[in-house]
Amino acid sequence: MELCLSLGDVQAPAEPFGLVSSSSSEKPRDDRVIMAASKTAGFCMSLSIGPSCDSSTSTSPREADQQLDTNDHQNDDDRSRFSAACGSKSDVPVQLDLLPHTPVAPRSSSHGFPWPTPSDQNGGGGGGGGSSENVNRVEEVAAVSSSPTNSGASSFQMDIGLYSSNYRGSGGKRSHSPEAEGDEGERQSNSRASDEDDINGINTRKKLRLSKEQSAFLEESFKEHHTLNPKQKLALAKQLNLRPRQVEVWFQNRRARTKLKQTEVDCEFLKRCCETLTEENRRLHKELQELRALKTHHHSNPFYMQSPATTLTMCPSCERIATTNTTSTTTTTNNNKTTTKAQAEADGFPRFYPFCQPQSHHSSAAS
DNA sequence: TTGGGCCTGTCTTTTACGTCA
DNA sequence: ATTGACGTAAAAGACAGGCCC
């Protein structure tokens, strides 16, 4: 008896598990995995790996990131709101309300980026300085820092507050990069607490923590571009009152963590695939046992009418079961193609399994 | 060959959260 | 029930080294 188990995808013969990128906006975003187990087809699976952070995929990085962001920031009201706003309409430009309690005012860019975006070409301008939103930002910052000297003229200049000017790891193992050294002056000017923290000659300055607004702004920038050219980097740094190096590092970390997140998602997905396949394998084995029992029953039945010779065969390669007799061939699987014995033998199969696709033995993705 | 950008791995700090007295 | 100390995990900022163009 030969057993034939088919695990594959009739729709995606080129790859195992049929990994295809989702390009249709009509597809639910959460349906990264679309599996269909068909009894007649054995086990047909159409899997849709969603956009990855890899820019080589057909899906835009923005889409990928939005997808990730729905997982990344479930507890972040602002970002969750953004995800919800653009969830199924990725084509629609979305204006993020970064400040939940303040209305979004027009900025130099539709996203407030320091560099021009296509939507900016028709006007706007002004670099964001003095907009009501920025005034609100400043007011908010002022409220926190209790600094009456802040004014709306400071545009998007963030009051960074605490700063780690000598981040060095343990025991001074780390050293500044040349750029970081060169930015020392700027850093000092950015650091509100730099002077007071250097009291007594002890560097007790805390590590920088980007403000919510800065993070949100960087996130928005990241949605637009996963990488920055030097011009964009400088503009962003200036607008956020950060060092270019900080912006650069932030983007590096963001890319790395996005990739990590994507890897975790893919890993989880493959794990589910494995479980599904295991379950299907179990089911098929059970089915096989039933067929064996049926065959035994027929042979031991004295009233069993001799019908045309029926045999159960299972392909040793794909373990698919088929019943054959002298006049016809049936199979438990649904194959559209017919394969002749001669053809199969010509393809190099040692034996002829009429229900098997020759290419299935050479391509794991084929049925 | 050199330089810049990016990736990867790692370290450290900060923050959030749970536990316990 | 409340509160403060403490431990821990996760997130985030930063850097070094290596690779690639």
mmCIF file of C-alpha atoms in Angstrom, chain A residues 7-210:
data_model
loop_
_atom_site.group_PDB
_atom_site.id
_atom_site.type_symbol
_atom_site.label_atom_id
_atom_site.label_comp_id
_atom_site.label_asym_id
_atom_site.label_seq_id
_atom_site.Cartn_x
_atom_site.Cartn_y
_atom_site.Cartn_z
ATOM 1 C CA LEU A 7 0.535 19.434 1.727
ATOM 2 C CA GLY A 8 0.783 22.335 -0.514
ATOM 3 C CA ASP A 9 -0.899 25.100 -2.323
ATOM 4 C CA VAL A 10 -2.433 24.824 -5.695
ATOM 5 C CA GLN A 11 -2.379 28.532 -6.135
ATOM 6 C CA ALA A 12 1.190 29.173 -5.437
ATOM 7 C CA PRO A 13 3.218 26.446 -6.986
ATOM 8 C CA ALA A 14 6.455 28.302 -6.802
ATOM 9 C CA GLU A 15 6.954 28.561 -3.090
ATOM 10 C CA PRO A 16 6.369 26.466 -0.040
ATOM 11 C CA PHE A 17 3.334 27.625 1.841
ATOM 12 C CA GLY A 18 2.485 29.830 -1.031
ATOM 13 C CA LEU A 19 3.849 33.039 0.318
ATOM 14 C CA VAL A 20 2.417 35.861 -1.635
ATOM 15 C CA SER A 21 2.419 39.484 -0.883
ATOM 16 C CA SER A 22 -0.840 41.188 -0.392
ATOM 17 C CA SER A 23 -1.393 43.839 -2.930
ATOM 18 C CA SER A 24 -5.102 44.250 -2.822
ATOM 19 C CA SER A 25 -6.485 46.904 -0.580
ATOM 20 C CA GLU A 26 -9.708 44.986 -0.378
ATOM 21 C CA LYS A 27 -8.086 42.326 1.671
ATOM 22 C CA PRO A 28 -8.533 42.650 5.347
ATOM 23 C CA ARG A 29 -5.292 43.797 6.786
ATOM 24 C CA ASP A 30 -5.402 41.315 9.570
ATOM 25 C CA ASP A 31 -5.712 38.472 7.170
ATOM 26 C CA ARG A 32 -2.052 37.925 6.865
ATOM 27 C CA VAL A 33 -2.782 34.285 6.900
ATOM 28 C CA ILE A 34 -5.422 32.914 4.697
ATOM 29 C CA MET A 35 -5.609 29.223 4.908
ATOM 30 C CA ALA A 36 -8.075 26.972 3.337
ATOM 31 C CA ALA A 37 -8.039 23.335 4.111
ATOM 32 C CA SER A 38 -10.008 21.493 1.545
ATOM 33 C CA LYS A 39 -10.927 17.935 1.959
ATOM 34 C CA THR A 40 -11.251 17.412 -1.689
ATOM 35 C CA ALA A 41 -8.000 19.040 -2.418
ATOM 36 C CA GLY A 42 -6.189 17.299 0.326
ATOM 37 C CA PHE A 43 -4.745 20.374 1.886
ATOM 38 C CA CYS A 44 -4.649 23.512 -0.082
ATOM 39 C CA MET A 45 -3.325 26.562 1.591
ATOM 40 C CA SER A 46 -3.117 30.086 0.392
ATOM 41 C CA LEU A 47 -0.949 32.102 2.633
ATOM 42 C CA SER A 48 -0.526 35.771 2.474
ATOM 43 C CA ILE A 49 2.488 37.118 4.181
ATOM 44 C CA GLY A 50 1.764 40.726 4.566
ATOM 45 C CA PRO A 51 4.125 43.501 3.935
ATOM 46 C CA SER A 52 7.442 43.146 5.491
ATOM 47 C CA CYS A 53 9.727 45.890 6.464
ATOM 48 C CA ASP A 54 11.907 44.883 3.644
ATOM 49 C CA SER A 55 11.590 47.443 0.951
ATOM 50 C CA SER A 56 11.983 44.782 -1.657
ATOM 51 C CA THR A 57 8.472 43.578 -1.129
ATOM 52 C CA SER A 58 5.673 44.796 -3.237
ATOM 53 C CA THR A 59 3.981 46.444 -0.339
ATOM 54 C CA SER A 60 4.959 49.899 0.600
ATOM 55 C CA PRO A 61 6.899 50.406 3.791
ATOM 56 C CA ARG A 62 4.193 52.664 5.003
ATOM 57 C CA GLU A 63 1.629 49.947 4.784
ATOM 58 C CA ALA A 64 3.926 47.587 6.537
ATOM 59 C CA ASP A 65 4.534 49.978 9.279
ATOM 60 C CA GLN A 66 0.935 50.766 9.793
ATOM 61 C CA GLN A 67 0.351 47.127 10.159
ATOM 62 C CA LEU A 68 3.092 46.823 12.655
ATOM 63 C CA ASP A 69 2.034 49.859 14.474
ATOM 64 C CA THR A 70 -1.286 48.351 15.222
ATOM 65 C CA ASN A 71 0.637 45.825 17.242
ATOM 66 C CA ASP A 72 3.384 48.048 18.442
ATOM 67 C CA HIS A 73 1.417 50.762 20.028
ATOM 68 C CA GLN A 74 -1.820 49.352 21.144
ATOM 69 C CA ASN A 75 -1.606 51.263 24.342
ATOM 70 C CA ASP A 76 -0.666 54.492 22.797
ATOM 71 C CA ASP A 77 -3.778 56.521 22.290
ATOM 72 C CA ASP A 78 -2.342 58.809 19.702
ATOM 73 C CA ARG A 79 -0.856 56.142 17.545
ATOM 74 C CA SER A 80 -3.746 53.807 17.969
ATOM 75 C CA ARG A 81 -5.936 56.569 16.757
ATOM 76 C CA PHE A 82 -3.767 56.970 13.747
ATOM 77 C CA SER A 83 -3.854 53.264 13.038
ATOM 78 C CA ALA A 84 -7.572 53.224 13.346
ATOM 79 C CA ALA A 85 -7.926 56.219 11.121
ATOM 80 C CA CYS A 86 -5.978 54.735 8.276
ATOM 81 C CA GLY A 87 -6.681 51.113 8.928
ATOM 82 C CA SER A 88 -8.494 50.152 5.750
ATOM 83 C CA LYS A 89 -7.873 53.154 3.630
ATOM 84 C CA SER A 90 -4.216 53.223 3.175
ATOM 85 C CA ASP A 91 -4.533 55.293 0.066
ATOM 86 C CA VAL A 92 -6.111 58.161 1.822
ATOM 87 C CA PRO A 93 -3.672 60.637 3.203
ATOM 88 C CA VAL A 94 -4.039 60.706 6.885
ATOM 89 C CA GLN A 95 -3.387 63.619 9.067
ATOM 90 C CA LEU A 96 -2.393 62.519 12.463
ATOM 91 C CA ASP A 97 -3.568 64.389 15.422
ATOM 92 C CA LEU A 98 -0.477 64.299 17.478
ATOM 93 C CA LEU A 99 -1.953 66.305 20.229
ATOM 94 C CA PRO A 100 -5.192 64.764 21.281
ATOM 95 C CA HIS A 101 -6.355 67.811 23.144
ATOM 96 C CA THR A 102 -5.447 70.394 20.611
ATOM 97 C CA PRO A 103 -6.737 70.905 17.111
ATOM 98 C CA VAL A 104 -4.345 70.224 14.297
ATOM 99 C CA ALA A 105 -3.454 73.369 12.528
ATOM 100 C CA PRO A 106 -1.981 73.610 9.066
ATOM 101 C CA ARG A 107 1.725 73.190 8.964
ATOM 102 C CA SER A 108 4.351 73.482 6.383
ATOM 103 C CA SER A 109 3.747 69.927 5.414
ATOM 104 C CA SER A 110 0.665 67.836 5.503
ATOM 105 C CA HIS A 111 2.556 65.770 8.015
ATOM 106 C CA GLY A 112 4.516 68.628 9.345
ATOM 107 C CA PHE A 113 7.778 67.414 7.936
ATOM 108 C CA PRO A 114 10.534 69.884 7.501
ATOM 109 C CA TRP A 115 11.026 68.792 3.925
ATOM 110 C CA PRO A 116 8.462 69.394 1.261
ATOM 111 C CA THR A 117 6.039 66.644 0.454
ATOM 112 C CA PRO A 118 3.962 66.468 -2.692
ATOM 113 C CA SER A 119 1.003 67.861 -0.865
ATOM 114 C CA ASP A 120 2.997 70.889 0.123
ATOM 115 C CA GLN A 121 3.624 72.084 -3.339
ATOM 116 C CA ASN A 122 0.449 74.097 -3.368
ATOM 117 C CA GLY A 123 1.296 76.254 -0.481
ATOM 118 C CA GLY A 124 1.379 76.064 3.259
ATOM 119 C CA GLY A 125 4.901 77.165 3.839
ATOM 120 C CA GLY A 126 6.246 78.927 6.831
ATOM 121 C CA GLY A 127 8.267 76.049 8.228
ATOM 122 C CA GLY A 128 5.668 75.491 10.857
ATOM 123 C CA GLY A 129 6.823 78.414 12.869
ATOM 124 C CA GLY A 130 4.197 80.248 14.759
ATOM 125 C CA SER A 131 1.342 77.956 13.887
ATOM 126 C CA SER A 132 -1.320 77.533 16.439
ATOM 127 C CA GLU A 133 -0.353 73.941 16.900
ATOM 128 C CA ASN A 134 3.148 74.868 17.682
ATOM 129 C CA VAL A 135 1.947 77.455 20.035
ATOM 130 C CA ASN A 136 0.008 74.749 21.739
ATOM 131 C CA ARG A 137 3.061 72.590 21.846
ATOM 132 C CA VAL A 138 5.043 75.310 23.410
ATOM 133 C CA GLU A 139 2.307 76.015 25.857
ATOM 134 C CA GLU A 140 2.230 72.420 26.787
ATOM 135 C CA VAL A 141 5.959 72.329 27.237
ATOM 136 C CA ALA A 142 5.841 75.530 29.145
ATOM 137 C CA ALA A 143 3.243 74.102 31.411
ATOM 138 C CA VAL A 144 5.506 71.212 32.152
ATOM 139 C CA SER A 145 8.698 73.112 32.526
ATOM 140 C CA SER A 146 7.100 76.110 34.180
ATOM 141 C CA SER A 147 9.202 78.293 32.017
ATOM 142 C CA PRO A 148 7.496 81.595 31.320
ATOM 143 C CA THR A 149 10.127 82.521 28.790
ATOM 144 C CA ASN A 150 8.884 80.124 26.202
ATOM 145 C CA SER A 151 6.965 81.665 23.372
ATOM 146 C CA GLY A 152 5.269 80.608 20.219
ATOM 147 C CA ALA A 153 8.214 81.825 18.219
ATOM 148 C CA SER A 154 10.144 78.766 19.214
ATOM 149 C CA SER A 155 8.228 76.768 16.647
ATOM 150 C CA PHE A 156 8.688 73.056 17.126
ATOM 151 C CA GLN A 157 11.720 73.458 19.276
ATOM 152 C CA MET A 158 11.334 70.907 21.962
ATOM 153 C CA ASP A 159 12.308 71.495 25.478
ATOM 154 C CA ILE A 160 14.348 68.369 25.731
ATOM 155 C CA GLY A 161 15.007 68.607 29.389
ATOM 156 C CA LEU A 162 17.150 65.797 30.598
ATOM 157 C CA TYR A 163 20.082 64.782 28.536
ATOM 158 C CA SER A 164 22.784 62.246 28.662
ATOM 159 C CA SER A 165 25.751 64.077 27.350
ATOM 160 C CA ASN A 166 28.202 61.407 28.222
ATOM 161 C CA TYR A 167 26.390 58.249 27.496
ATOM 162 C CA ARG A 168 29.222 55.818 27.688
ATOM 163 C CA GLY A 169 27.981 52.479 28.792
ATOM 164 C CA SER A 170 29.564 50.874 31.752
ATOM 165 C CA GLY A 171 32.923 51.944 32.994
ATOM 166 C CA GLY A 172 33.422 54.474 30.279
ATOM 167 C CA LYS A 173 33.802 51.724 27.752
ATOM 168 C CA ARG A 174 32.078 53.716 25.076
ATOM 169 C CA SER A 175 33.511 56.684 23.431
ATOM 170 C CA HIS A 176 31.978 59.459 21.443
ATOM 171 C CA SER A 177 31.906 59.275 17.739
ATOM 172 C CA PRO A 178 33.570 62.188 16.014
ATOM 173 C CA GLU A 179 30.185 63.561 15.126
ATOM 174 C CA ALA A 180 29.026 63.323 18.663
ATOM 175 C CA GLU A 181 32.100 65.117 19.827
ATOM 176 C CA GLY A 182 31.523 67.808 17.317
ATOM 177 C CA ASP A 183 28.013 68.257 18.511
ATOM 178 C CA GLU A 184 28.988 68.801 22.067
ATOM 179 C CA GLY A 185 28.252 72.468 21.927
ATOM 180 C CA GLU A 186 24.874 71.977 20.407
ATOM 181 C CA ARG A 187 24.142 69.304 22.880
ATOM 182 C CA GLN A 188 24.894 71.610 25.720
ATOM 183 C CA SER A 189 22.595 74.165 24.288
ATOM 184 C CA ASN A 190 19.895 71.575 23.977
ATOM 185 C CA SER A 191 20.274 70.321 27.439
ATOM 186 C CA ARG A 192 18.360 72.204 29.995
ATOM 187 C CA ALA A 193 19.740 70.139 32.799
ATOM 188 C CA SER A 194 23.263 69.827 31.548
ATOM 189 C CA ASP A 195 24.670 72.499 33.781
ATOM 190 C CA GLU A 196 22.852 71.635 36.912
ATOM 191 C CA ASP A 197 23.603 67.976 36.477
ATOM 192 C CA ASP A 198 27.289 68.599 36.207
ATOM 193 C CA ILE A 199 27.346 70.044 39.626
ATOM 194 C CA ASN A 200 30.291 68.820 41.665
ATOM 195 C CA GLY A 201 31.931 67.565 38.532
ATOM 196 C CA ILE A 202 29.868 64.428 38.570
ATOM 197 C CA ASN A 203 28.041 63.502 35.445
ATOM 198 C CA THR A 204 24.696 62.454 36.764
ATOM 199 C CA ARG A 205 22.719 63.603 33.784
ATOM 200 C CA LYS A 206 19.971 61.272 32.931
ATOM 201 C CA LYS A 207 19.649 59.618 29.632
ATOM 202 C CA LEU A 208 17.654 61.443 27.073
ATOM 203 C CA ARG A 209 14.097 60.444 26.740
ATOM 204 C CA LEU A 210 12.366 61.858 23.742
#
